[in-house]
Coordinates of C-alpha atoms (C1' of nucleotides) in Angstrom, one line a residue:
Chain B
M22 CA 15.5 71.9 71.5
R23 CA 17.0 73.9 74.3
R24 CA 20.5 73.8 72.8
R25 CA 19.2 74.6 69.5
S26 CA 17.6 77.8 70.7
L27 CA 21.0 79.4 71.3
F28 CA 21.5 79.5 67.7
P29 CA 19.6 80.6 64.7
R30 CA 17.5 77.9 63.1
V31 CA 19.0 76.3 60.1
M32 CA 16.6 75.0 57.5
I33 CA 17.8 72.6 55.0
D34 CA 15.6 73.1 52.0
K35 CA 16.3 70.4 49.4
D36 CA 15.1 71.6 46.0
T37 CA 13.8 68.9 43.9
E38 CA 12.4 71.0 41.0
S39 CA 15.2 71.7 38.9
E40 CA 13.0 73.6 36.5
K41 CA 12.2 76.3 38.8
S42 CA 13.6 79.8 37.7
S43 CA 16.9 80.7 39.2
S44 CA 15.4 84.1 40.5
D45 CA 14.2 82.5 43.7
E46 CA 17.6 81.3 44.6
E47 CA 18.4 84.3 46.7
E48 CA 15.1 84.8 48.5
E49 CA 14.5 83.1 51.7
D50 CA 11.6 80.5 51.7
A51 CA 8.9 81.2 54.4
N52 CA 9.2 78.3 56.7
V53 CA 6.6 76.8 58.6
V54 CA 7.6 77.2 62.3
S55 CA 5.6 76.0 65.1
P56 CA 4.2 78.6 67.4
E57 CA 6.3 77.1 70.2
E58 CA 9.3 77.2 68.2
E59 CA 8.8 80.8 67.2
R60 CA 8.4 81.7 70.9
I61 CA 11.7 80.0 71.6
Q62 CA 13.5 81.6 68.8
K63 CA 12.4 85.1 70.2
G64 CA 12.6 86.8 66.8
K65 CA 15.8 85.3 65.7
T66 CA 15.6 85.0 61.7
P67 CA 16.0 81.6 60.5
I68 CA 18.9 80.8 58.1
T69 CA 17.8 78.8 55.3
V70 CA 20.2 76.6 53.3
T71 CA 19.0 75.9 49.9
L72 CA 20.4 72.8 48.4
K73 CA 19.6 73.4 44.7
K74 CA 20.5 71.0 42.3
V75 CA 23.3 72.3 40.3
C76 CA 25.3 71.0 37.5
K77 CA 28.6 69.9 39.2
V78 CA 30.5 70.6 35.9
C79 CA 29.3 74.1 35.0
K80 CA 27.8 75.2 38.4
R81 CA 24.4 76.2 36.8
S82 CA 21.1 75.0 37.6
G83 CA 18.6 73.6 35.1
H84 CA 20.4 70.5 34.4
E85 CA 22.8 68.1 35.9
A86 CA 25.9 66.3 34.5
G87 CA 26.9 62.9 35.8
F88 CA 25.9 59.2 35.8
R89 CA 22.1 58.3 35.5
G90 CA 22.6 54.6 36.2
A91 CA 25.5 53.5 34.0
T92 CA 25.0 56.2 31.5
Y93 CA 27.0 59.4 32.0
I94 CA 25.0 62.5 30.9
D95 CA 27.0 65.4 29.8
C96 CA 26.9 69.0 30.8
P97 CA 25.3 70.4 27.7
M98 CA 27.0 73.6 28.2
K99 CA 30.5 72.2 27.5
P100 CA 31.9 71.0 24.1
C101 CA 31.8 67.2 23.5
F102 CA 33.9 65.6 25.8
L103 CA 34.8 62.9 23.2
C104 CA 35.8 65.0 20.1
K105 CA 36.0 68.4 21.9
L106 CA 33.8 70.1 19.3
P107 CA 30.9 72.3 20.3
G108 CA 27.2 71.8 19.4
H109 CA 26.6 68.3 20.8
T110 CA 27.4 66.2 23.8
T111 CA 29.2 62.8 23.9
V112 CA 26.0 60.9 23.8
T113 CA 25.0 62.3 20.3
C114 CA 28.7 62.5 19.1
P115 CA 28.9 60.6 15.8
H116 CA 32.6 59.5 16.8
R117 CA 31.0 57.6 19.6
V118 CA 28.6 55.6 17.3
A119 CA 31.4 54.9 14.9
T120 CA 35.1 55.4 15.3
E121 CA 35.7 55.5 11.8
Y122 CA 33.5 58.6 11.4
G123 CA 34.9 61.2 9.2
M124 CA 37.9 58.7 8.3
H125 CA 39.4 58.5 4.8
P126 CA 40.8 55.1 5.0
A127 CA 44.3 54.4 3.6
P128 CA 44.2 54.7 -0.2
H129 CA 44.5 51.4 -2.3
K130 CA 46.9 52.6 -4.4
N131 CA 46.0 51.8 -8.1
T132 CA 48.6 53.8 -9.7
T133 CA 49.9 53.7 -13.3
N134 CA 52.8 55.9 -12.7
P135 CA 55.9 53.5 -12.5
L136 CA 57.7 55.6 -10.2
E137 CA 55.1 55.4 -7.6
F138 CA 54.7 51.8 -8.1
V139 CA 58.3 51.1 -7.4
F140 CA 58.2 53.4 -4.6
Q141 CA 55.0 51.8 -3.4
R142 CA 56.5 48.3 -3.8
Q143 CA 59.8 49.3 -2.0
L144 CA 57.5 50.6 1.0
H145 CA 55.1 47.6 1.1
P146 CA 56.6 44.5 -1.0
R147 CA 53.3 43.0 0.0
L148 CA 50.6 44.6 1.8
P149 CA 48.9 42.0 3.8
P150 CA 45.4 42.2 5.2
I151 CA 45.0 43.4 8.8
K152 CA 45.4 40.6 11.2
P153 CA 42.8 37.8 10.3
A154 CA 39.6 38.0 12.2
H155 CA 40.1 34.5 13.5
V156 CA 43.4 35.7 15.4
I157 CA 41.2 38.4 17.2
P158 CA 39.4 36.4 19.9
D159 CA 35.9 36.4 20.1
Q160 CA 36.0 35.5 23.8
V161 CA 39.0 36.0 26.3
S162 CA 39.8 34.6 29.7
C163 CA 41.6 36.8 32.0
A164 CA 43.9 36.7 35.0
V165 CA 44.2 39.2 37.5
I166 CA 47.0 40.0 40.1
R167 CA 47.6 43.0 42.5
Y168 CA 50.7 43.6 44.1
H169 CA 51.4 47.2 43.2
S170 CA 50.8 49.6 46.0
R171 CA 50.3 52.7 43.5
R172 CA 48.9 52.7 40.3
I173 CA 50.7 51.0 37.2
T174 CA 52.5 53.2 34.9
C175 CA 54.3 50.8 32.3
L176 CA 54.4 47.4 31.2
E177 CA 56.8 45.4 29.3
F178 CA 56.8 41.7 28.1
H179 CA 60.0 39.6 28.5
P180 CA 61.8 39.3 25.0
T181 CA 62.1 35.6 25.1
N182 CA 60.2 34.2 28.2
N183 CA 56.7 34.3 26.7
N184 CA 55.0 34.3 30.4
I185 CA 56.9 37.0 32.0
L186 CA 55.4 40.5 32.5
L187 CA 57.3 43.5 33.7
S188 CA 55.5 46.2 35.5
G189 CA 56.3 49.7 36.9
D190 CA 54.4 51.8 39.2
K191 CA 54.0 55.1 40.6
K192 CA 56.0 54.5 43.6
G193 CA 58.9 53.2 41.7
Q194 CA 58.5 49.6 42.1
L195 CA 59.2 47.1 39.4
G196 CA 57.1 44.0 39.4
I197 CA 57.7 40.5 37.7
W198 CA 55.0 38.2 37.1
D199 CA 55.0 34.8 35.8
F200 CA 51.6 34.7 34.5
G201 CA 52.0 31.2 33.3
K202 CA 52.3 30.1 36.8
V203 CA 49.5 32.6 38.3
H204 CA 51.0 32.9 41.8
E205 CA 54.6 33.9 40.8
K206 CA 55.4 37.4 41.2
T207 CA 58.4 39.4 42.5
V208 CA 58.4 43.1 43.4
Y209 CA 61.3 45.2 43.6
G210 CA 60.8 48.1 45.6
N211 CA 64.1 49.6 46.2
I212 CA 65.3 50.5 42.7
H213 CA 63.6 53.9 42.5
N214 CA 61.7 56.1 44.9
C215 CA 59.3 57.7 42.6
I216 CA 57.5 57.1 39.3
L217 CA 58.9 54.4 37.0
N218 CA 58.1 56.1 33.7
N219 CA 59.4 53.8 31.1
M220 CA 61.4 50.7 30.7
K221 CA 63.1 48.6 28.1
F222 CA 65.0 45.2 27.9
N223 CA 68.8 45.3 27.5
P224 CA 69.0 44.2 23.7
T225 CA 72.3 42.2 24.5
N226 CA 70.9 40.6 27.9
D227 CA 67.4 39.7 28.3
G228 CA 68.1 39.2 32.1
S229 CA 68.0 42.8 32.9
I230 CA 66.1 45.9 32.1
Y231 CA 66.6 49.5 31.9
A232 CA 64.2 52.0 33.6
A233 CA 63.7 55.7 33.7
S234 CA 62.2 57.4 36.7
S235 CA 61.1 60.8 37.9
D236 CA 63.9 60.4 40.7
G237 CA 66.2 61.4 37.9
T238 CA 68.0 58.0 37.5
I239 CA 68.4 55.3 35.1
S240 CA 68.4 51.9 36.5
C241 CA 69.7 48.6 35.2
T242 CA 68.2 45.8 37.0
D243 CA 69.0 42.1 37.2
L244 CA 65.8 40.3 37.1
E245 CA 67.0 37.3 39.1
T246 CA 68.7 39.1 41.8
G247 CA 66.8 42.5 41.9
I248 CA 70.3 44.2 42.1
S249 CA 70.1 47.3 40.2
L250 CA 73.0 49.5 39.3
S251 CA 72.5 53.2 38.3
L252 CA 73.7 54.2 35.0
M253 CA 72.7 58.2 35.6
N254 CA 71.6 60.3 38.4
L255 CA 70.4 63.7 37.4
N256 CA 70.0 65.0 40.9
P257 CA 73.2 63.9 42.7
N258 CA 72.7 67.0 45.2
G259 CA 69.2 65.8 46.1
W260 CA 66.2 67.9 46.5
E261 CA 67.1 71.6 45.8
G262 CA 63.5 72.6 44.8
P263 CA 61.2 72.0 42.0
S264 CA 63.2 74.1 39.3
S265 CA 66.2 72.1 39.5
W266 CA 64.9 68.4 40.1
R267 CA 65.1 66.6 37.0
M268 CA 62.8 63.5 36.1
L269 CA 63.5 61.1 33.5
Y270 CA 60.5 60.1 31.3
G271 CA 61.2 58.9 27.7
L272 CA 63.4 56.0 27.4
D273 CA 64.7 53.8 24.7
V274 CA 67.7 51.6 23.6
N275 CA 69.8 52.3 20.4
S276 CA 71.0 48.7 20.1
E277 CA 73.4 49.7 17.4
R278 CA 75.2 52.2 19.2
N279 CA 74.8 50.4 22.5
V280 CA 73.4 53.6 23.9
V281 CA 70.4 54.1 26.4
L282 CA 68.6 57.2 25.6
V283 CA 66.5 59.0 28.2
A284 CA 64.8 62.5 28.2
D285 CA 63.7 64.5 31.1
N286 CA 61.1 67.0 32.3
F287 CA 63.0 70.1 30.8
G288 CA 63.1 69.1 27.2
Y289 CA 66.6 67.5 27.2
I290 CA 67.8 64.1 25.9
Y291 CA 70.7 62.2 27.6
M292 CA 72.8 59.1 26.4
A293 CA 74.3 56.5 28.6
D294 CA 76.7 53.9 27.3
I295 CA 75.6 50.4 28.0
R296 CA 79.0 49.0 28.3
S297 CA 80.8 51.5 30.5
N298 CA 77.5 52.7 32.2
N299 CA 78.3 56.2 31.9
K300 CA 76.8 59.3 30.8
M301 CA 77.9 60.3 27.5
S302 CA 78.3 63.8 26.0
K303 CA 76.2 66.6 27.1
P304 CA 72.5 66.7 27.2
T305 CA 70.7 68.1 24.0
L306 CA 67.7 70.1 23.9
I307 CA 65.0 68.4 21.7
H308 CA 61.9 69.9 22.9
K309 CA 60.6 73.4 24.0
K310 CA 62.7 74.2 26.9
G311 CA 61.1 73.6 30.3
T312 CA 58.7 70.8 28.8
K313 CA 58.5 67.3 29.5
V314 CA 59.7 64.7 26.9
V315 CA 57.6 61.8 27.6
G316 CA 58.5 59.4 24.9
L317 CA 61.5 58.3 22.9
N318 CA 61.4 55.6 20.3
C319 CA 64.2 54.4 17.9
N320 CA 63.1 53.1 14.5
P321 CA 63.3 49.3 14.4
L322 CA 65.1 49.1 11.2
Q323 CA 67.2 52.3 11.4
P324 CA 68.0 52.9 15.1
D325 CA 69.5 56.2 14.5
L326 CA 66.2 57.4 13.5
L327 CA 64.6 58.6 16.7
L328 CA 61.1 59.6 17.6
S329 CA 60.4 61.8 20.5
C330 CA 57.3 63.3 21.9
G331 CA 56.3 65.4 24.7
N332 CA 54.3 68.3 26.3
D333 CA 55.2 70.9 23.7
H334 CA 52.5 69.5 21.4
F335 CA 55.1 68.0 19.1
A336 CA 56.5 64.5 18.1
R337 CA 59.7 65.2 16.5
I338 CA 62.1 62.9 14.3
W339 CA 65.7 63.2 14.7
D340 CA 68.9 61.6 13.1
M341 CA 70.9 60.5 15.8
R342 CA 74.2 61.2 13.9
L343 CA 73.2 65.0 13.8
L344 CA 71.6 65.5 17.0
E345 CA 71.6 68.9 18.3
A346 CA 69.1 71.4 19.4
G347 CA 66.9 72.4 16.5
S348 CA 68.1 69.8 14.2
S349 CA 65.0 67.5 14.0
L350 CA 64.2 66.3 10.6
Y351 CA 60.5 66.8 11.1
N352 CA 58.2 68.2 13.6
L353 CA 54.7 66.5 13.6
E354 CA 52.3 69.1 15.3
H355 CA 49.5 68.2 17.6
K356 CA 46.9 70.2 19.1
R357 CA 47.8 69.1 22.8
V358 CA 50.4 67.3 24.6
V359 CA 51.6 64.0 22.7
S360 CA 51.6 61.2 25.4
S361 CA 53.2 58.6 23.1
A362 CA 54.7 58.4 19.4
Y363 CA 56.0 55.0 17.9
F364 CA 57.4 54.0 14.7
S365 CA 55.6 50.7 13.4
P366 CA 57.3 47.8 14.8
L367 CA 58.2 45.8 11.7
S368 CA 58.9 48.3 8.8
G369 CA 59.5 51.2 10.7
S370 CA 57.8 53.3 8.1
K371 CA 54.5 54.4 10.0
I372 CA 54.1 56.4 13.0
L373 CA 51.4 56.3 15.5
T374 CA 50.8 58.9 18.1
T375 CA 48.5 59.5 21.0
S376 CA 47.5 63.0 21.9
L377 CA 45.4 64.5 24.8
D378 CA 43.1 66.0 22.1
N379 CA 41.5 62.7 22.0
R380 CA 42.9 61.8 18.7
I381 CA 45.1 58.9 17.6
R382 CA 47.3 60.1 14.7
V383 CA 48.7 58.0 12.0
W384 CA 51.4 58.9 9.5
D385 CA 51.4 56.1 6.8
S386 CA 54.9 56.6 5.6
I387 CA 57.8 58.5 6.8
F388 CA 59.1 58.7 3.2
G389 CA 56.0 60.5 2.2
N390 CA 54.6 63.9 3.1
L391 CA 54.8 64.4 6.7
D392 CA 53.3 67.8 7.0
N393 CA 49.8 66.1 7.9
P394 CA 48.8 63.0 9.4
S395 CA 47.4 60.5 7.0
R396 CA 44.4 59.8 9.6
E397 CA 43.1 61.2 13.0
I398 CA 41.2 58.8 14.8
V399 CA 38.9 60.4 17.3
H400 CA 39.1 58.2 20.6
S401 CA 38.4 59.1 24.2
H402 CA 41.7 58.9 26.1
D403 CA 41.7 62.4 27.5
F404 CA 42.8 61.6 31.2
N405 CA 42.5 63.2 34.5
R406 CA 45.2 63.5 37.0
Y407 CA 44.4 60.1 38.7
L408 CA 45.3 58.1 35.7
T409 CA 48.6 57.0 33.8
A410 CA 48.5 58.7 30.3
F411 CA 46.8 56.3 27.6
R412 CA 49.0 55.3 24.5
A413 CA 48.1 53.7 21.6
E414 CA 50.3 50.4 21.2
W415 CA 51.0 48.4 18.0
D416 CA 50.5 44.8 17.5
A417 CA 53.7 43.6 16.5
K418 CA 52.2 40.4 15.2
D419 CA 50.1 42.1 12.7
S420 CA 52.2 42.1 9.6
S421 CA 50.0 44.8 8.0
E422 CA 51.0 47.2 10.9
S423 CA 47.2 47.9 11.1
L424 CA 46.1 46.9 14.6
V425 CA 46.4 49.0 17.7
V426 CA 45.3 48.8 21.1
I427 CA 44.4 51.5 23.5
G428 CA 42.3 52.0 26.6
R429 CA 39.1 54.0 26.5
Y430 CA 38.4 56.5 29.1
I431 CA 34.8 57.3 28.7
S432 CA 32.6 54.4 29.7
E433 CA 29.7 52.8 27.8
N434 CA 26.8 51.4 29.3
Y435 CA 26.8 47.7 28.8
D436 CA 23.7 46.0 30.0
G437 CA 23.5 48.4 33.1
A438 CA 27.2 48.6 33.9
A439 CA 29.4 51.3 33.2
L440 CA 32.5 49.9 31.7
H441 CA 35.7 51.1 30.2
P442 CA 36.7 48.9 27.4
I443 CA 40.2 48.2 26.0
D444 CA 39.7 49.1 22.3
F445 CA 41.5 47.4 19.2
I446 CA 41.4 49.7 16.3
N447 CA 42.2 49.3 12.8
I448 CA 44.3 52.5 12.1
R449 CA 43.9 52.1 8.2
T450 CA 40.1 52.4 8.3
G451 CA 39.6 54.0 11.9
Q452 CA 37.1 51.1 12.7
L453 CA 36.8 49.7 16.1
V454 CA 37.8 46.2 15.6
A455 CA 37.1 44.8 19.1
E456 CA 36.6 46.0 22.4
V457 CA 37.7 44.0 25.6
M458 CA 35.9 44.4 29.0
D459 CA 34.7 42.6 31.9
P460 CA 31.6 43.3 33.9
N461 CA 33.7 42.8 37.1
I462 CA 36.4 45.3 36.0
T463 CA 34.9 48.7 36.5
T464 CA 38.3 50.5 36.5
I465 CA 39.8 52.4 33.5
S466 CA 42.8 50.3 31.9
S467 CA 45.1 53.1 30.8
V468 CA 48.1 50.9 30.4
N469 CA 48.0 48.2 27.7
K470 CA 50.5 46.2 25.9
L471 CA 50.3 43.4 23.4
H472 CA 52.3 40.4 23.4
P473 CA 55.2 40.4 21.0
R474 CA 54.5 36.8 20.0
E475 CA 51.4 35.3 21.4
D476 CA 47.8 36.5 21.5
I477 CA 47.9 38.0 24.8
L478 CA 47.0 41.4 25.9
A479 CA 48.4 42.8 29.2
S480 CA 46.6 45.7 31.0
G481 CA 47.4 47.8 33.9
S482 CA 44.5 49.3 35.6
S483 CA 45.1 51.2 38.7
R484 CA 47.1 48.9 40.8
S485 CA 46.0 45.8 39.2
L486 CA 47.5 43.9 36.2
F487 CA 45.4 41.8 33.8
I488 CA 46.3 39.3 31.3
W489 CA 43.8 38.6 28.6
R490 CA 43.9 35.6 26.2
P491 CA 41.4 34.1 24.0
N492 CA 39.7 31.1 25.4
K493 CA 40.7 29.1 22.5
L494 CA 44.1 28.8 24.1
D495 CA 42.6 27.0 26.7
I496 CA 42.3 24.0 24.7
A497 CA 45.9 23.5 24.9
L498 CA 45.8 23.7 28.6
P499 CA 45.9 20.6 30.8
R500 CA 42.4 19.8 32.1
E501 CA 42.7 21.0 35.5
E502 CA 44.1 24.4 34.6
K503 CA 41.5 24.5 31.8
R504 CA 38.7 24.4 34.4
M505 CA 40.5 26.5 36.9
V506 CA 38.5 29.3 38.0
L507 CA 39.7 31.5 40.7
C508 CA 38.2 34.5 41.9
G509 CA 38.5 36.5 44.9
E510 CA 41.1 37.8 47.4
L511 CA 43.6 35.4 48.3
S512 CA 45.2 37.4 51.2
K513 CA 44.0 40.5 52.8
K514 CA 46.3 43.5 52.5
R515 CA 47.4 44.2 56.1
N516 CA 46.8 47.5 57.4
K517 CA 50.1 49.1 57.5
K518 CA 51.1 52.7 58.1
H519 CA 53.9 54.5 56.6
G520 CA 56.8 54.8 58.9
D521 CA 59.2 51.9 58.3
D522 CA 59.9 52.0 54.8
S523 CA 60.6 48.5 54.5
D524 CA 59.2 48.0 51.2
D525 CA 58.0 44.5 51.7
D526 CA 54.7 44.9 50.0
S527 CA 55.0 41.5 48.7
E528 CA 54.0 40.5 52.0
N529 CA 50.8 42.6 51.8
D530 CA 49.8 41.4 48.2
I531 CA 46.2 41.1 47.4
F532 CA 46.2 38.3 44.7
I533 CA 43.2 38.0 42.6
S534 CA 42.9 35.6 39.7
K535 CA 39.9 34.8 37.9
D536 CA 38.2 33.4 34.7
I537 CA 35.8 35.6 33.3
R538 CA 34.4 33.4 30.7
F539 CA 31.0 33.0 32.2
K540 CA 30.9 36.0 34.3
Q541 CA 27.6 37.8 34.5
K542 CA 26.8 41.3 35.6
K543 CA 27.0 41.8 39.3
H544 CA 23.5 42.6 40.1
A545 CA 22.2 39.6 38.0
S546 CA 22.2 37.5 41.1
K547 CA 22.9 38.1 44.9
S548 CA 23.9 34.7 45.9
S549 CA 27.6 34.0 45.0
P550 CA 28.4 31.4 42.4
Y551 CA 31.8 30.9 44.1
K552 CA 32.8 28.3 46.8
S553 CA 35.8 28.7 49.0
R554 CA 38.8 26.6 48.5
R555 CA 42.4 26.4 49.3
N556 CA 45.3 26.2 47.1
K557 CA 48.5 24.2 47.6
Q558 CA 50.1 27.1 49.3
G559 CA 47.1 27.1 51.6
E560 CA 45.6 30.4 50.4
E561 CA 42.0 30.6 50.3
Y562 CA 40.5 31.1 46.9
L563 CA 37.0 31.0 45.6
R564 CA 36.2 28.6 43.0
R565 CA 33.1 29.0 40.7
V566 CA 30.6 26.5 41.0
N567 CA 29.1 25.7 37.7
T568 CA 25.3 26.0 38.4
H569 CA 24.4 27.7 35.4
S570 CA 24.7 27.1 31.7
A571 CA 26.5 29.7 29.8
P572 CA 25.0 33.1 30.0
P573 CA 23.8 35.0 26.9
A574 CA 26.4 35.9 24.4
H575 CA 26.3 39.7 25.3
F576 CA 27.8 39.0 28.6
S577 CA 30.9 37.5 27.0
S578 CA 34.0 39.5 27.7
M579 CA 34.9 40.7 24.4
Y580 CA 32.6 42.3 21.8
I581 CA 33.5 42.0 18.3
H582 CA 31.6 44.5 15.9
G583 CA 29.8 42.9 13.0
S584 CA 30.3 39.4 14.4
A585 CA 27.3 37.1 14.0
T586 CA 28.3 34.9 16.9
T587 CA 28.9 37.6 19.6
P588 CA 26.2 40.6 18.9
Y589 CA 27.5 43.9 19.8
S590 CA 25.2 45.2 22.4
A591 CA 26.4 48.7 22.9
P592 CA 23.6 51.2 22.2
V593 CA 23.0 52.1 18.7
M594 CA 21.7 55.6 18.4
D595 CA 20.7 58.0 15.6
V596 CA 23.3 60.7 14.9
N597 CA 21.4 63.6 15.9
I598 CA 23.5 66.7 16.5
V599 CA 21.5 69.2 18.7
V600 CA 22.2 72.5 20.0
P601 CA 22.6 72.4 23.7
A602 CA 19.2 73.3 25.3
S603 CA 19.5 75.6 28.6
S604 CA 17.5 73.2 30.3
V605 CA 17.5 69.4 30.3
A606 CA 14.0 67.9 31.0
E607 CA 14.0 66.1 34.4
P608 CA 12.9 62.4 34.2
Chain O
dA9 C1' 26.4 53.0 51.0
dT10 C1' 28.6 57.2 51.2
dC11 C1' 32.4 60.1 52.0
dT12 C1' 37.0 61.5 51.8
dG13 C1' 41.9 62.2 50.8
dA14 C1' 45.8 61.6 47.9
dT15 C1' 46.9 63.2 44.1
dG16 C1' 49.4 66.5 38.8
dG17 C1' 49.5 69.1 35.2
dT18 C1' 48.0 72.2 32.0
dT19 C1' 46.3 76.5 30.8
dC20 C1' 45.3 81.1 31.8
dC21 C1' 46.2 85.7 33.4
Chain S
dT11 C1' 57.3 84.2 33.4
dG12 C1' 55.3 82.5 37.5
dG13 C1' 51.5 81.4 40.2
dA14 C1' 47.1 80.2 40.6
dA15 C1' 42.8 78.4 39.1
dC16 C1' 41.0 74.8 37.4
dC17 C1' 39.9 70.3 35.9
dC18 C1' 33.7 65.8 33.2
dC19 C1' 33.2 59.5 33.8
dT20 C1' 39.4 58.1 39.8
dC21 C1' 40.2 54.7 43.2
dA22 C1' 40.6 52.7 47.6
dG23 C1' 39.8 52.6 52.0
dA24 C1' 37.4 54.1 56.2

DNA sequence: ATCTGATGGTTCC
DNA sequence: TGGAACCCCTCAGA
């Protein structure tokens, strides 16, 4: 009291009535002050701080954006966060209800023109149906591991060993995980010293991998020894300021020419010879000068056909034999930054791009008209600064080249939990085929890769890695493994400050592995269904005690649309486009 | 439970 | 062209 009397009295006035007119924002409320306090203050005017409920997005009062429970309420003053069009919010966006909204499915050609017929047959000797439904699992089990110290930036499956997943992170570390033997992982932390942007296996030696990093180098790392050699260093003089520091983003290998292709943040492409490990020729400007080229992809059938994409809003097709500035064969225009562009993995005749305008674009044939995409699928993958860019990735096992996987940015309220699923999309129809999520994984899985040979999905979410596979595969597992249910932290990360840069993060791993088959939402029960055990290494883990029968089907980890066995429980709403009201009614 | 700090890149002027 | 402002659903650790 005595102390306070030295200062003007500060009143905190918490406003709960958002409906109040904004005119009273400026005026000071008449505060009720006891006569004694008034005497102490001796005429000092109280300062009133009014905490008015204000929309954190547009800073206006009358409505609030943010989570209400597990449902995110959009700011009505902004265009739809999903499709970016004005007039409605994400909640009522028709694309949220159905990803195929506004879609013109790939035409089933019923042509009588013999030329077209021949052309069509040449492109698609047989047009198989999308990967059969039974191969898209209706339930998945999942393994989780965390050994990266920064968020994951890229994933790659081993070309011959089915159980090896390679992962790169923002710090430049390269992780090798044998998810067959859940515990086995290796982290190489001394290859790069900042973001590992892309990696690709050496086509002639699957024991080594090439990686492009923002430190401006290409590395070739032996997976066994971790010994790495540098094929290129674009910053030989070290840091001379941001205007000269070159970072490498896009990377691919042209196996016919034995050349590693990389692209930098200033719009240039570089080549390095695999055999001599030397930089070849001079760099070529392939995107707008000064803009980042984030992706390079060689055509699987004709490696001299190159696809690039970047921050100048274009994906561009090039002929390697005539590679010079401005010589692109085609420029595929986008409305915003293109974060990935890939030829289809089998025929190489389709193109799939992911752009920050929240659209996945598909060109059905590189031999056809490339002026406009064949389809644009509205999908939430606009990302913020803390996430790795989303990329739509092909399923190389789908002979119809229709199935694509991509993580989703905006969450959905799944039985009270805000989850960010990983979406399987049929790019011929725009339909959402399946969504993968787990009630325990609340983070956004922006990095996803499908196994080239097996029904396995790998995801990178923040610093964690996930392996998802259908439960039906469990049938083939030995009994003990089949029932193996690990959940929880096996070892706590030591508190370690920066300083000695010893990079022995493998010592600090947090390891989590769990089976999510029967996982229920967190708040369902407070008592833990897990018991503490120790594994062979003496590490503690938690094992699920089977006290309950299987939960309701809608807690399964994978939701299949239109499936009779696993009902899709995401909210179904009327498509009702409304003009945003100036104020949203308070609950 | 609540808060905070580390973080980039794009767009606009 | 450069620089500042801005950016809707982060994440992890304290």
